[in-house]
Structures are given as structure tokens and as C-alpha cells.
Tab-separated table of C-alpha atoms in Angstrom:
chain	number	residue	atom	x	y	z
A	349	UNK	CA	-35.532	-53.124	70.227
A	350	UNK	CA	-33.709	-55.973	69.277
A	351	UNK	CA	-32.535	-55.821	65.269
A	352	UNK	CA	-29.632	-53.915	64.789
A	353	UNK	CA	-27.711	-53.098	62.025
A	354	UNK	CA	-25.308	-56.005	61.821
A	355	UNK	CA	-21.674	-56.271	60.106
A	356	UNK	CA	-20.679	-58.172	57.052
A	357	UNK	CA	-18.133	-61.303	57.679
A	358	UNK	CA	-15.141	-60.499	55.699
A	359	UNK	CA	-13.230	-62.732	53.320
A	360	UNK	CA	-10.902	-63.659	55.765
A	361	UNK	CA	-13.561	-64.713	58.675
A	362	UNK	CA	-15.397	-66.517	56.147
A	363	UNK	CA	-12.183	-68.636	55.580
A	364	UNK	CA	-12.802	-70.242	59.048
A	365	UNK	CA	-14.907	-73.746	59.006
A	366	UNK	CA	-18.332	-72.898	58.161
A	367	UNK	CA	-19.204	-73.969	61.961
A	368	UNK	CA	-17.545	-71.575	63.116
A	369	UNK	CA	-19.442	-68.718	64.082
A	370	UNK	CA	-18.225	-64.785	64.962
A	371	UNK	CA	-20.264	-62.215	67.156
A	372	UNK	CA	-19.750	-57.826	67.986
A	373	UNK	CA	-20.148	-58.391	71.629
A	374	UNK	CA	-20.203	-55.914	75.020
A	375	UNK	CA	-19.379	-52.337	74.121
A	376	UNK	CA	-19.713	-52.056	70.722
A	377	UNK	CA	-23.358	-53.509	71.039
A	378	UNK	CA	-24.239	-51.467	73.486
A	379	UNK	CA	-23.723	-48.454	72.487
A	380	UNK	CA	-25.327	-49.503	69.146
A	381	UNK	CA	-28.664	-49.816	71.693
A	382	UNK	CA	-28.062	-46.368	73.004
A	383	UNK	CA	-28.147	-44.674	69.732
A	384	UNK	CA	-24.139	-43.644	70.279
A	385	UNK	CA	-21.371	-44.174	67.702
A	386	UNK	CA	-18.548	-46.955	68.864
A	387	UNK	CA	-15.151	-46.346	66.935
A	388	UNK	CA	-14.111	-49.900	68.257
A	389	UNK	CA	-15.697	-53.526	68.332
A	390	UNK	CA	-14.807	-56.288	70.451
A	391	UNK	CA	-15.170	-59.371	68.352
A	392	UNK	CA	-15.655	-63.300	69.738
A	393	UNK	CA	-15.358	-65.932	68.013
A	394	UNK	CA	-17.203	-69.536	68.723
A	395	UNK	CA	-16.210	-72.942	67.652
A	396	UNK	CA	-12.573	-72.080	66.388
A	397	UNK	CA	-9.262	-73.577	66.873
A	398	UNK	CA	-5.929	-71.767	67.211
A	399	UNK	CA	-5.101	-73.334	64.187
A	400	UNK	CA	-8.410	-72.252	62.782
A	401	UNK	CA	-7.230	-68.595	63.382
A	402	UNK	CA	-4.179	-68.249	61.941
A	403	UNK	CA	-5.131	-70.695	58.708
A	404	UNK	CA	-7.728	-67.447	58.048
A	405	UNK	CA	-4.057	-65.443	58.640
A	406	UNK	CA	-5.122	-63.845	61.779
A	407	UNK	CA	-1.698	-63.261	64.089
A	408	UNK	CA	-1.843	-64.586	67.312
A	409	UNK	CA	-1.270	-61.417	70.240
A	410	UNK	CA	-2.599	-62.596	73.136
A	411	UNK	CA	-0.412	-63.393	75.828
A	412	UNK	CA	-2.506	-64.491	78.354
A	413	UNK	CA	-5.518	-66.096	76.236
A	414	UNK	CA	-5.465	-66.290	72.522
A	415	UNK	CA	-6.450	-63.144	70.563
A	416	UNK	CA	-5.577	-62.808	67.021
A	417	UNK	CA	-5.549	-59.325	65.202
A	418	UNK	CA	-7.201	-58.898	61.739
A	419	UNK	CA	-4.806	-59.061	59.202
A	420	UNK	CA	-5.960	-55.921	57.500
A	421	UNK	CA	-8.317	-53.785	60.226
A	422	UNK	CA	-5.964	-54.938	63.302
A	423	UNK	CA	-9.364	-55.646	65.212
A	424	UNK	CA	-9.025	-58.198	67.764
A	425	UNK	CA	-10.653	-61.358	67.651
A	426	UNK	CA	-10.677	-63.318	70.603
A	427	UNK	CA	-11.696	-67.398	71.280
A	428	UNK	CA	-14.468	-68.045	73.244
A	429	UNK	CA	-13.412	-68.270	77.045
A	430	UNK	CA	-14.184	-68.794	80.645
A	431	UNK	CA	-12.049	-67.999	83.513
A	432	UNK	CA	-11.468	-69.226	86.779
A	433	UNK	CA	-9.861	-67.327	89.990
A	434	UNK	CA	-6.880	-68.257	91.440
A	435	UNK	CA	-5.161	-65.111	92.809
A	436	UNK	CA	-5.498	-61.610	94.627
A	437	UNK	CA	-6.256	-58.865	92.277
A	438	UNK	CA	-7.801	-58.234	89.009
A	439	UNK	CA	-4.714	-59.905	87.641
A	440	UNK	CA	-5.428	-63.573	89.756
A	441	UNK	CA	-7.231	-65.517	86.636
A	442	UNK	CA	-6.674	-68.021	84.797
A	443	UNK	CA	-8.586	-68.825	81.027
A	444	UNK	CA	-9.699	-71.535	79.075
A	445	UNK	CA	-10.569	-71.005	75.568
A	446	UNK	CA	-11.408	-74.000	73.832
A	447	UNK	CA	-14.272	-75.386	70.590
A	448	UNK	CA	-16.741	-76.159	73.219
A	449	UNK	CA	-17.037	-72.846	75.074
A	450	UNK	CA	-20.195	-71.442	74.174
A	451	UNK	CA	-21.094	-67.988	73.419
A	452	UNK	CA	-23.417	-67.568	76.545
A	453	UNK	CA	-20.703	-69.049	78.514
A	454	UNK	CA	-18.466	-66.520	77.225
A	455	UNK	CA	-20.512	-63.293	77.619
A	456	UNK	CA	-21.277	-64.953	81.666
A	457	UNK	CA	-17.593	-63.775	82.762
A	458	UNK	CA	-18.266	-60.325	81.523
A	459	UNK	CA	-19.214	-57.404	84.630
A	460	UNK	CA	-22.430	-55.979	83.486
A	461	UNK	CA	-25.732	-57.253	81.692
A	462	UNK	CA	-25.791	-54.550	79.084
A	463	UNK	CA	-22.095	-55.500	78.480
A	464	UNK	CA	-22.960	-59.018	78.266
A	465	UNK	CA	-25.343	-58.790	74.850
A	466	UNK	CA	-23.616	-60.130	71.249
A	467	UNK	CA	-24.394	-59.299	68.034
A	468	UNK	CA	-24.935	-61.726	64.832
A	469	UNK	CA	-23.656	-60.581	61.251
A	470	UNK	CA	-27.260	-60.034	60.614
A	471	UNK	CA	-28.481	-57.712	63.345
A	472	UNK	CA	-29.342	-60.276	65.766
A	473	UNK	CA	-29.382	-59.353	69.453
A	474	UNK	CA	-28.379	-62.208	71.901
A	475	UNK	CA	-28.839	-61.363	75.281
A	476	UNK	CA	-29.030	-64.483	77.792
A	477	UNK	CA	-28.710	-62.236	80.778
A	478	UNK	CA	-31.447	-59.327	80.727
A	479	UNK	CA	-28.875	-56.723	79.489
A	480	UNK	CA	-31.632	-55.153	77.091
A	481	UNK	CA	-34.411	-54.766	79.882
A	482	UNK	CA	-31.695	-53.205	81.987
A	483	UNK	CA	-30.326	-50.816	79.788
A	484	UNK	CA	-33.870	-49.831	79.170
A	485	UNK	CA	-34.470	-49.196	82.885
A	486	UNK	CA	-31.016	-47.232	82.782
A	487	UNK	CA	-29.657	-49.888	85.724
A	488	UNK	CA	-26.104	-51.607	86.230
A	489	UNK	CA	-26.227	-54.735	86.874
A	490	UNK	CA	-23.748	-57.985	87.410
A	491	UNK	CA	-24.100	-60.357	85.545
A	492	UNK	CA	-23.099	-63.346	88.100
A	493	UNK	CA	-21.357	-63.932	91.201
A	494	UNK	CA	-18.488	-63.976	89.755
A	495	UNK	CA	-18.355	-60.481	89.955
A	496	UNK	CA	-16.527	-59.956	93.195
A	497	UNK	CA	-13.469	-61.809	91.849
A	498	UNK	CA	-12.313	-58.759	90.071
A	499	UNK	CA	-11.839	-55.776	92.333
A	500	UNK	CA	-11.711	-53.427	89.329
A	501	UNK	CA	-14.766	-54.031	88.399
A	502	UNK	CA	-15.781	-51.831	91.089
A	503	UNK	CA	-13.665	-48.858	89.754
A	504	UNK	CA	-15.568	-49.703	85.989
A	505	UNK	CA	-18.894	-49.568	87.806
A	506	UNK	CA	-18.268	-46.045	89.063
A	507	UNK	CA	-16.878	-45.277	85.880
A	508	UNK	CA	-20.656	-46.327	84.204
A	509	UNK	CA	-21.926	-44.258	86.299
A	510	UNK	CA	-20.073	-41.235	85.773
A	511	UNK	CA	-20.503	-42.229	82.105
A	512	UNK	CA	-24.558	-42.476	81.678
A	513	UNK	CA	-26.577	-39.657	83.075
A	514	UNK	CA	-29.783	-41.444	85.257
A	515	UNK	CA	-28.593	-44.444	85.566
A	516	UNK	CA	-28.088	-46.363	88.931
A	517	UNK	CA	-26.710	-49.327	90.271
A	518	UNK	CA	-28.661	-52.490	91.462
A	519	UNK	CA	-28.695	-53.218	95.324
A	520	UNK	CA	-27.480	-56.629	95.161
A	521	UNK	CA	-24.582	-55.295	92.901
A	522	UNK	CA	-23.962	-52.600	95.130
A	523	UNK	CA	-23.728	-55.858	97.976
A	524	UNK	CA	-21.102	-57.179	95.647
A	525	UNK	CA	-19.150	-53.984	95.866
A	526	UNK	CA	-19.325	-54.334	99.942
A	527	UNK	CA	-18.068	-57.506	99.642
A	528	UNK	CA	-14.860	-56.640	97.446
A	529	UNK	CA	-13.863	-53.807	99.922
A	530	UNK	CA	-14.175	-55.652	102.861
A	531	UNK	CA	-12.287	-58.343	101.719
A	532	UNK	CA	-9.724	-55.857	100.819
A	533	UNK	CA	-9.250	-56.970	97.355
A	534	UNK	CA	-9.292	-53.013	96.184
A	535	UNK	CA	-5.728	-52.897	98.005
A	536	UNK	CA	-4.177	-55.329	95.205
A	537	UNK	CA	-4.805	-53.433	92.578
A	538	UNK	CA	-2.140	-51.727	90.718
A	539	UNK	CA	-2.057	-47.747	91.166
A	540	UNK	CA	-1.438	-47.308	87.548
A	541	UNK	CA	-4.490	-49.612	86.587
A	542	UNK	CA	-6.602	-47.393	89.673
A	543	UNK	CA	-5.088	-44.445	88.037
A	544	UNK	CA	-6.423	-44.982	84.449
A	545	UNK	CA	-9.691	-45.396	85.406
A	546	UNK	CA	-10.612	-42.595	87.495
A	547	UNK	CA	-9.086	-40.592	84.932
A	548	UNK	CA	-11.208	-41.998	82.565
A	549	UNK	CA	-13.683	-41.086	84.888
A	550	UNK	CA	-12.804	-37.895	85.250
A	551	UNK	CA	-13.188	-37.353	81.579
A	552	UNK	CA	-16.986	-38.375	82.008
A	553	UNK	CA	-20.055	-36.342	81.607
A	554	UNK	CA	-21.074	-36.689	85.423
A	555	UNK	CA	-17.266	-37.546	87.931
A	556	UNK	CA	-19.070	-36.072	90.647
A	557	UNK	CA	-21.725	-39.897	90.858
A	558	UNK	CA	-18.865	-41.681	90.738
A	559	UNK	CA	-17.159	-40.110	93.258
A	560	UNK	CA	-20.032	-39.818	96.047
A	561	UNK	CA	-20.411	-43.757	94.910
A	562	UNK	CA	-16.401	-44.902	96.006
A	563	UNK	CA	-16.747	-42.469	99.022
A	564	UNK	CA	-19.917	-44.659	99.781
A	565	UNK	CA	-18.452	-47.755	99.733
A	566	UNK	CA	-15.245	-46.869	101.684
A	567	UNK	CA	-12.970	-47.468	98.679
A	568	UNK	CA	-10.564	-44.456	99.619
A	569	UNK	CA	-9.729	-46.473	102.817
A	570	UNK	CA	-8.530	-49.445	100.657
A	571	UNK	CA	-6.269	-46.956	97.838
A	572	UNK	CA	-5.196	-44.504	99.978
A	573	UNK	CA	-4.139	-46.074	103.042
A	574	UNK	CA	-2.117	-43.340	104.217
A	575	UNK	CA	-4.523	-40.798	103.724
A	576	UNK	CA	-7.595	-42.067	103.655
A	577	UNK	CA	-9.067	-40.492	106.555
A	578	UNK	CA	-8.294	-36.417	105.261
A	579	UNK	CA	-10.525	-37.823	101.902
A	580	UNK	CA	-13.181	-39.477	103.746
A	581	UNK	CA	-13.749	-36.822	106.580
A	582	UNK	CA	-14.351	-34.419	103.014
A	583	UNK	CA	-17.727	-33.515	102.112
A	584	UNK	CA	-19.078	-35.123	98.539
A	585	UNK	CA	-17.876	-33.298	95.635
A	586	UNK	CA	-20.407	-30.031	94.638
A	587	UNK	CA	-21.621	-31.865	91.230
A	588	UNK	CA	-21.647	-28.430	89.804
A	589	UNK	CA	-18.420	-27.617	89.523
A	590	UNK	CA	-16.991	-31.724	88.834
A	591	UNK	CA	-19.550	-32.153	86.153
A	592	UNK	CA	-20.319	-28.500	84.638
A	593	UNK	CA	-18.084	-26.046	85.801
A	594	UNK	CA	-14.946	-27.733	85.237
A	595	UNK	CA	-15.163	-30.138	82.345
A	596	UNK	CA	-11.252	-30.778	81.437
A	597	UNK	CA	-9.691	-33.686	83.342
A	598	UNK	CA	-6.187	-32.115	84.607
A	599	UNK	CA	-8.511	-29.294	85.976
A	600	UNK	CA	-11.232	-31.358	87.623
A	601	UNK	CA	-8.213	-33.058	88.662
A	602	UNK	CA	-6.515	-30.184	90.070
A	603	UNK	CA	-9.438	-29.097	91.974
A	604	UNK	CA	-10.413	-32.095	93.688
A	605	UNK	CA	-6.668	-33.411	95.069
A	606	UNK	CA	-6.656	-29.501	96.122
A	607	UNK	CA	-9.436	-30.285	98.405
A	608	UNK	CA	-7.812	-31.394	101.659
A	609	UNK	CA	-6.058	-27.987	101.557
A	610	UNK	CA	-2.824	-29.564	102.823
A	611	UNK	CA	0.498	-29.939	100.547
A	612	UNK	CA	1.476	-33.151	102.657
A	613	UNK	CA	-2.235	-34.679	101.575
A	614	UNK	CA	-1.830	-33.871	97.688
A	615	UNK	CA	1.212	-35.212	97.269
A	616	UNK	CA	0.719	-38.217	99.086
A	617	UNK	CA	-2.067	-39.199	97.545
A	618	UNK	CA	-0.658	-38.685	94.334
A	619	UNK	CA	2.350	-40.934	95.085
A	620	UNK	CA	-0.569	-43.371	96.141
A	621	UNK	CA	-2.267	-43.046	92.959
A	622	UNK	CA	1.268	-42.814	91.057
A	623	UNK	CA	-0.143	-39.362	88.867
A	624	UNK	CA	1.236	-38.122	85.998
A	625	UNK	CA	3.797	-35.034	86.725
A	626	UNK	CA	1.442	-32.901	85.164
A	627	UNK	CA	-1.131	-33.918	87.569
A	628	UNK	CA	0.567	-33.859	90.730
A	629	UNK	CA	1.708	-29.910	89.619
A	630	UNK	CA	-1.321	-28.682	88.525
A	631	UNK	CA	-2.948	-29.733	91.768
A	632	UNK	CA	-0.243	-27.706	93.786
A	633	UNK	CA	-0.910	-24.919	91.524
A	634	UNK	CA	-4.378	-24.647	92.319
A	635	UNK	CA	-3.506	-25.127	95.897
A	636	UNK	CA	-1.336	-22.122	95.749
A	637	UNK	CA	-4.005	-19.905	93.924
A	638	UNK	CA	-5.973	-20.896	96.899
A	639	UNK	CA	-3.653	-19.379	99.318
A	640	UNK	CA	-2.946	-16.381	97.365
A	641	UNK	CA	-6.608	-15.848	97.194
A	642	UNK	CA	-6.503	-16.167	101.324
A	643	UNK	CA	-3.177	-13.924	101.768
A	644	UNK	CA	-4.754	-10.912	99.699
A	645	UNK	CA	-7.572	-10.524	102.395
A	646	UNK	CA	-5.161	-11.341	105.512
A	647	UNK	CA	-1.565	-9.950	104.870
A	648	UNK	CA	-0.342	-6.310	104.382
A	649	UNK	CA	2.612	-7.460	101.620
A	650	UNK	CA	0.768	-7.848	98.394
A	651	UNK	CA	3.871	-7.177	96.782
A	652	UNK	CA	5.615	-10.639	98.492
A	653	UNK	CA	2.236	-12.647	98.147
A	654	UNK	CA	2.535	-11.755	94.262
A	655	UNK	CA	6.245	-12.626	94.094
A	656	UNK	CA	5.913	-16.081	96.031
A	657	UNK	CA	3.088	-17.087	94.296
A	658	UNK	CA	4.640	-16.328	90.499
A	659	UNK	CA	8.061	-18.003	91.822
A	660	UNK	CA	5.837	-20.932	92.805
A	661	UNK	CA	4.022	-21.447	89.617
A	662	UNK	CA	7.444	-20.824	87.600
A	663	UNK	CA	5.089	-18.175	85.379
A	664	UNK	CA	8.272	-16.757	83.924
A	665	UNK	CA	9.330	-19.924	82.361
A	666	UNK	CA	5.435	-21.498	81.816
A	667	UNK	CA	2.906	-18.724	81.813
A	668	UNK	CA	0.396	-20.718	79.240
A	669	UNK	CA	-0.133	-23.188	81.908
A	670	UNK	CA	-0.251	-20.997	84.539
A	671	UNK	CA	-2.992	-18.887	82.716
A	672	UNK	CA	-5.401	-21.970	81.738
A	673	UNK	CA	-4.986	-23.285	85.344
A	674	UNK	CA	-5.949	-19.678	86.516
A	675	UNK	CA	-9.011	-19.258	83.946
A	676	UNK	CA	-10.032	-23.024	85.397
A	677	UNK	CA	-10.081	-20.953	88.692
A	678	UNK	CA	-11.495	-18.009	87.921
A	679	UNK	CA	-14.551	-20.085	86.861
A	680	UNK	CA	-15.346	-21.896	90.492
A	681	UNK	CA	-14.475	-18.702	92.726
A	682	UNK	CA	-16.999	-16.274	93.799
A	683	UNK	CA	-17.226	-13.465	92.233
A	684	UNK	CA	-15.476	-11.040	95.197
A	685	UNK	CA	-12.441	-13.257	95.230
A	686	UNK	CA	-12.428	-13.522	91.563
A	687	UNK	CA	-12.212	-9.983	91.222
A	688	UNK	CA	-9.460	-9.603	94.134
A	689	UNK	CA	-7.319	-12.384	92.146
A	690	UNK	CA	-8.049	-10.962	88.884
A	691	UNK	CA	-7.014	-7.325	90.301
A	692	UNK	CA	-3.681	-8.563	91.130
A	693	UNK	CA	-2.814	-11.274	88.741
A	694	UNK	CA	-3.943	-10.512	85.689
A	695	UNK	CA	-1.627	-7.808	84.588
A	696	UNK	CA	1.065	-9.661	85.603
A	697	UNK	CA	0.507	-12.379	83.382
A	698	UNK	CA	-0.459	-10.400	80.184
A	699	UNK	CA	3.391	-8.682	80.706
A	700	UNK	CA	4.416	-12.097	80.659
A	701	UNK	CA	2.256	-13.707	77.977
A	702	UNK	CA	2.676	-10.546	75.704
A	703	UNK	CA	6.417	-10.807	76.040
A	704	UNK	CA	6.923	-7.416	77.671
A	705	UNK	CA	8.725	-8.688	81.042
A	706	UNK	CA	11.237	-10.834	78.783
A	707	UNK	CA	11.797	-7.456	76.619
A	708	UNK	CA	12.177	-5.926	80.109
A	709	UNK	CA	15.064	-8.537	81.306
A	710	UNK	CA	16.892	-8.472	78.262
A	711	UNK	CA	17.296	-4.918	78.818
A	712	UNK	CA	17.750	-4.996	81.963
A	713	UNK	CA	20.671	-7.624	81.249
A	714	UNK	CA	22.634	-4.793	78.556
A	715	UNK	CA	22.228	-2.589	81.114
A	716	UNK	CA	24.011	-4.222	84.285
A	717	UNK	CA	26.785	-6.298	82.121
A	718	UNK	CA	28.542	-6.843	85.351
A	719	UNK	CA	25.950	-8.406	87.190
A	720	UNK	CA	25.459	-12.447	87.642
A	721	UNK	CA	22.694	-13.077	85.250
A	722	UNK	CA	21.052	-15.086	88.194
A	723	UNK	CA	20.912	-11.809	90.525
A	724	UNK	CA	20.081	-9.720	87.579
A	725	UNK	CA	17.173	-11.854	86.912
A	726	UNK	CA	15.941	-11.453	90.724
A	727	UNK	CA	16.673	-7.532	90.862
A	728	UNK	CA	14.596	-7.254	87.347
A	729	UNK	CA	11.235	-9.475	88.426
A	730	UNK	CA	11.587	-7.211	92.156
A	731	UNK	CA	11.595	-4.080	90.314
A	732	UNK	CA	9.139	-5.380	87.675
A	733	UNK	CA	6.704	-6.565	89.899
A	734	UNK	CA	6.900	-3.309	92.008
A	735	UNK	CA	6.011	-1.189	88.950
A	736	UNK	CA	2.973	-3.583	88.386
A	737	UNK	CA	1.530	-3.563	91.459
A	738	UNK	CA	1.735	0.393	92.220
């Protein structure tokens, strides 16, 4: 297949000099291939000035290269470019945009082949580096040397893979990959770059590929210095419960950084990583379901289990969260500690959830007038909780 369905040049790109010429290029194009809808287009345009540009009355944006958004869609057209490395990091480039920069020299700097293809206002598919055959054989690929210069890239690669079910990497890419870790470029990257992408991972159809992919290059060694050895010594995530069993992000989150079992672990690799709040708590939560679910088969105070775990997981103040997290749960346990949990906790949080233990305090509150409200509170969840349980 190579005729797709094109675009039509608005007024405004038609403005430019007529030798000017504007392509769809990476993403947009390839999805287009893969029979998937694309809400955005990258746009580049060939054989245009600055000047050019913002005659048509595109506005300049780009800080580091010139891109100019549409006037009307707010798409971003960017100038043909090349780059050149000159520093650590994903960050270490310099670009040249200029008349003369070709198409094929533009779509060269890109990662992959099947994000290297461009697409004419007529359907035209222009693919100078094999991005078509490779997408066909469902294989990531570089698309020059040039690839180790950008540690990120590695990150993006898992991502793909997490992203398109049967696809694998090339060998000599997964060389590349080598080469950026043990040059330690994957240590000057910014955490909330890393961050962003493994969560965008984690939103994939398949996490679990990308995962067993960093763990087989080593990259946990090179982001989580600290820690690295507790995630590496792990076995590979169970691709049933990262990819099927667990399919929202803050939960597949939760469960994995609950993995080492060890509070010290999850929070230091979440300073590492520099997590969203919501993040770091939801993966002590599930860390403290696990230990509840290990105290009701070893200790003889169910009663205390109960009442440190709900003081933990503040379910007075946020029981919704607390009872999403604990569904997420419920759905990776087996079925004879699901039932033990589900014993225990359930009724606890329907009283909360249906409003009955706030009723309760309030009343509780009339009745003892004279008591501090704080060891009011205390007496009413230790008598509450004792009526629940027996």
C-alpha cells in the first residue's frame, strides 16, 4: 500500500511561493498505514523561509527551531531541519533549518523507519528509509546511527512496543540501545521527561513488553541508581495482570512500584522518577492491602489490623479511592485471599461509602458534648469498628 488519502493545502499554505512544498509526516502517516485514526498531524514544510511563514500569517512558536502554528487550526508547521549533537542528554542538539534542507534529510533525524514516511497533499507515500516494508513485517527499526544520540529514544522504543501488539525490535537497534546504556546517557535524562513516558506506557495495550525490554537492557541501573538492584533482582512482570488484568495506569502503577514489598523501595523510586502524589499514594495503598492481606492469616487482632489499615488509607476522609484501589485488588488476588479481604473490608467500607459511620459520628458528637472532637472521633471509629467486626 502506498496511496493514501491525502489532505487539501489550505488558503493560507497555498500563500507560500509555489516552490514551496508541505508534507503529513511520522505519526500521523503511520497510523494512516495501520488503518488507526490520528487526531493530530505533524506537518513539514520544504523550501520555506521564516519570512515565508509568517507572510502566509503563520506565528512563529518555536523556541529552539522555528515552528509556526496555523493561524486558524493551531497545527504546527515546522521548517525542514537537521540536527547535530553537541551535549549529554536528549536535550544536547543543536538545529539547522534552512531552504536547502531536503525532505529526506529531514525525515533521516527521526528514531524509527515507520516514523520516518511523509505524506504529499495527494496521497503520496514517501518513504526513503524502508518504513513501509517494516511496518509490514511489524519491526522497529532506526533509521540511522544517529540514533544513539538521544537516550530517550530508548524509553519511545519500549513505548512502541508496549503500543503495537507483535511487533519486535531489530537486533542492530537493540545494539544501539546497548550502546546508550553503557555510555550512561539514560542517567541525563530528566525524571519528569522518564516519567511521562513510561506513563504513557503504562497506558498501552501491552506495559508488560516494554517492561521485560528496559529490564533487558539494564536501564533500571541507569534511572534508579539508588535502587536499582531491589528492581532488577525482580522477576519480569506476569503480562496478565500489566496488560489484561489491570488496564488503568494509576493501578498498573500501583501494583508494579508495590512489587519490591518494601516502603523504603517505593518511595525511593518514586522520588527517582519524581511521581505524581497520586502515584506515589496509591502505590503505598496497595502495599498496605498487601500486608493486611498477610496479617489476617498470621495475627490474632483482626480488630487492630482493620483499624491500622483504614487509618492508613485515610478511608474516613477518601473512601472512593480507597474502594477503586481495593476493586483493582480484588481483581489480581486469588480467590482465598480475596474472600478473606473481602470478609473483613467490605462492610466497612459500604458504612462508609453509604454514609452510615458519618451519621454514626455526628451522633456520637451530640451525645458526648464535652468531649474533644479529636478523642470523640477515635472513641467513635473504636467502637464502630468493634460492632463491625463482631
Amino acid at each position: 500500500m502506498n496511496q493514501l488519502s491525502g489532505f487539501n493545502l489550505t488558503e493560507l499554505a497555498a500563500l507560500l511561493p509555489q516552490h514551496v512544498q508541505v508534507y503529513v509526516v511520522g505519526g500521523a502517516v503511520r497510523d494512516q498505514l495501520m488503518g488507526v485514526h490520528s487526531a493530530d498531524r505533524d506537518w513539514v514544510v520544504v523550501g520555506a523561509t521564516v519570512d515565508d511563514m509568517q507572510r502566509a500569517g503563520f506565528t512563529a512558536v518555536g523556541a529552539d527551531f522555528p515552528v509556526f502554528l496555523h493561524p486558524q487550526t493551531h497545527e504546527e508547521f515546522a521548517l525542514a531541519r537537521t540536527e547535530r549533537k553537541q551535549g549529554k542528554g536528549y536535550k544536547g542538539f543543536t538545529f539547522f533549518a534552512d531552504p536547502a534542507v531536503t525532505l529526506e534529510q529531514d525525515l533521516q533525524r527521526r528514531d524509527l523507519t515507520l516514523n520516518a514516511m511523509a505524506m504529499t497533499s495527494t496521497g503520496q507515500l514517501i518513504d526513503p528509509y524502508g518504513g513501509l516494508a517494516d511496518l509490514n513485517a511489524k519491526v522497529l527499526r532506526h533509521v540511522s546511527p544517529a540514533f544513539v544520540e538521544d537516550p530517550l529514544r530508548v524509553l519511545r522504543l519500549a513505548r512502541f512496543l508496549a503500543r503495537y501488539e507483535g511487533f519486535s525490535v531489530a537486533p542492530e537497534t537493540v545494539e544501539l540501545c546497548q550502546e546508550i546504556v553503557r555510555r550512561q546517557e539514560m542517567q541525563h535524562l530528566v525524571a519528569e521527561r522518564v516519567f511521562t513516558e513510561l506513563n504513557k506506557t503504562m497506558s498501552a495495550v501491552c506495559p508488560s513488553k516494554a517492561w521485560a525490554f528496559l529490564a533487558q537492557l539494564h536501564v533500571w541501573a541507569e534511572l534508579l541508581p539508588n535502587r536499582a538492584t531491589a528492581w532488577e533482582a525482580m522477576p519480569p512482570p506476569v503480562s496478565q495482570t500489566m496488560d489484561l488484568t489491570l488496564t488503568h495506569p494509576l493501578m498498573r502503577w500501583a501494583w508494579w512500584l508495590s512489587r519490591v514489598n518494601n516502603p523504603e523501595n517505593i518511595l525511593s523510586t518514586c522520588a527517582c522518577l519524581r511521581t505524581p502524589l497520586e502515584v506515589k499514594e496509591h502505590a503505598m495503598l496497595w502495599f498496605y492491602l498487601d500486608q493486611f492481606a498477610v496479617d489476617l492469616q498470621t495475627q490474632q487482632d483482626i480488630e487492630s489490623a482493620c483499624a491500622h489499615l483504614l487509618t492508613q488509607v485515610d478511608v474516613y476522609r477518601k473512601p472512593n479511592r480507597f474502594e477503586q484501589l481495593l476493586n483493582a485488588w480484588y481483581s489480581v488476588q486469588t480467590p482465598s485471599d480475596r474472600q478473606a479481604v473481602q470478609q473483613r473490608l467490605n462492610p466497612l467500607v459500604h458504612s462508609v461509602l453509604s454514609g452510615e459511620f458519618n451519621q454514626g459520628l455526628r451522633q456520637f458528637f451530640q451525645d458526648n458534648p464535652s468531649v474533644p472532637a479529636s478523642q470523640a472521633a477515635q472513641s467513635y471509629r473504636q467502637l464502630w469498628l468493634k460492632r463491625q467486626l463482631n
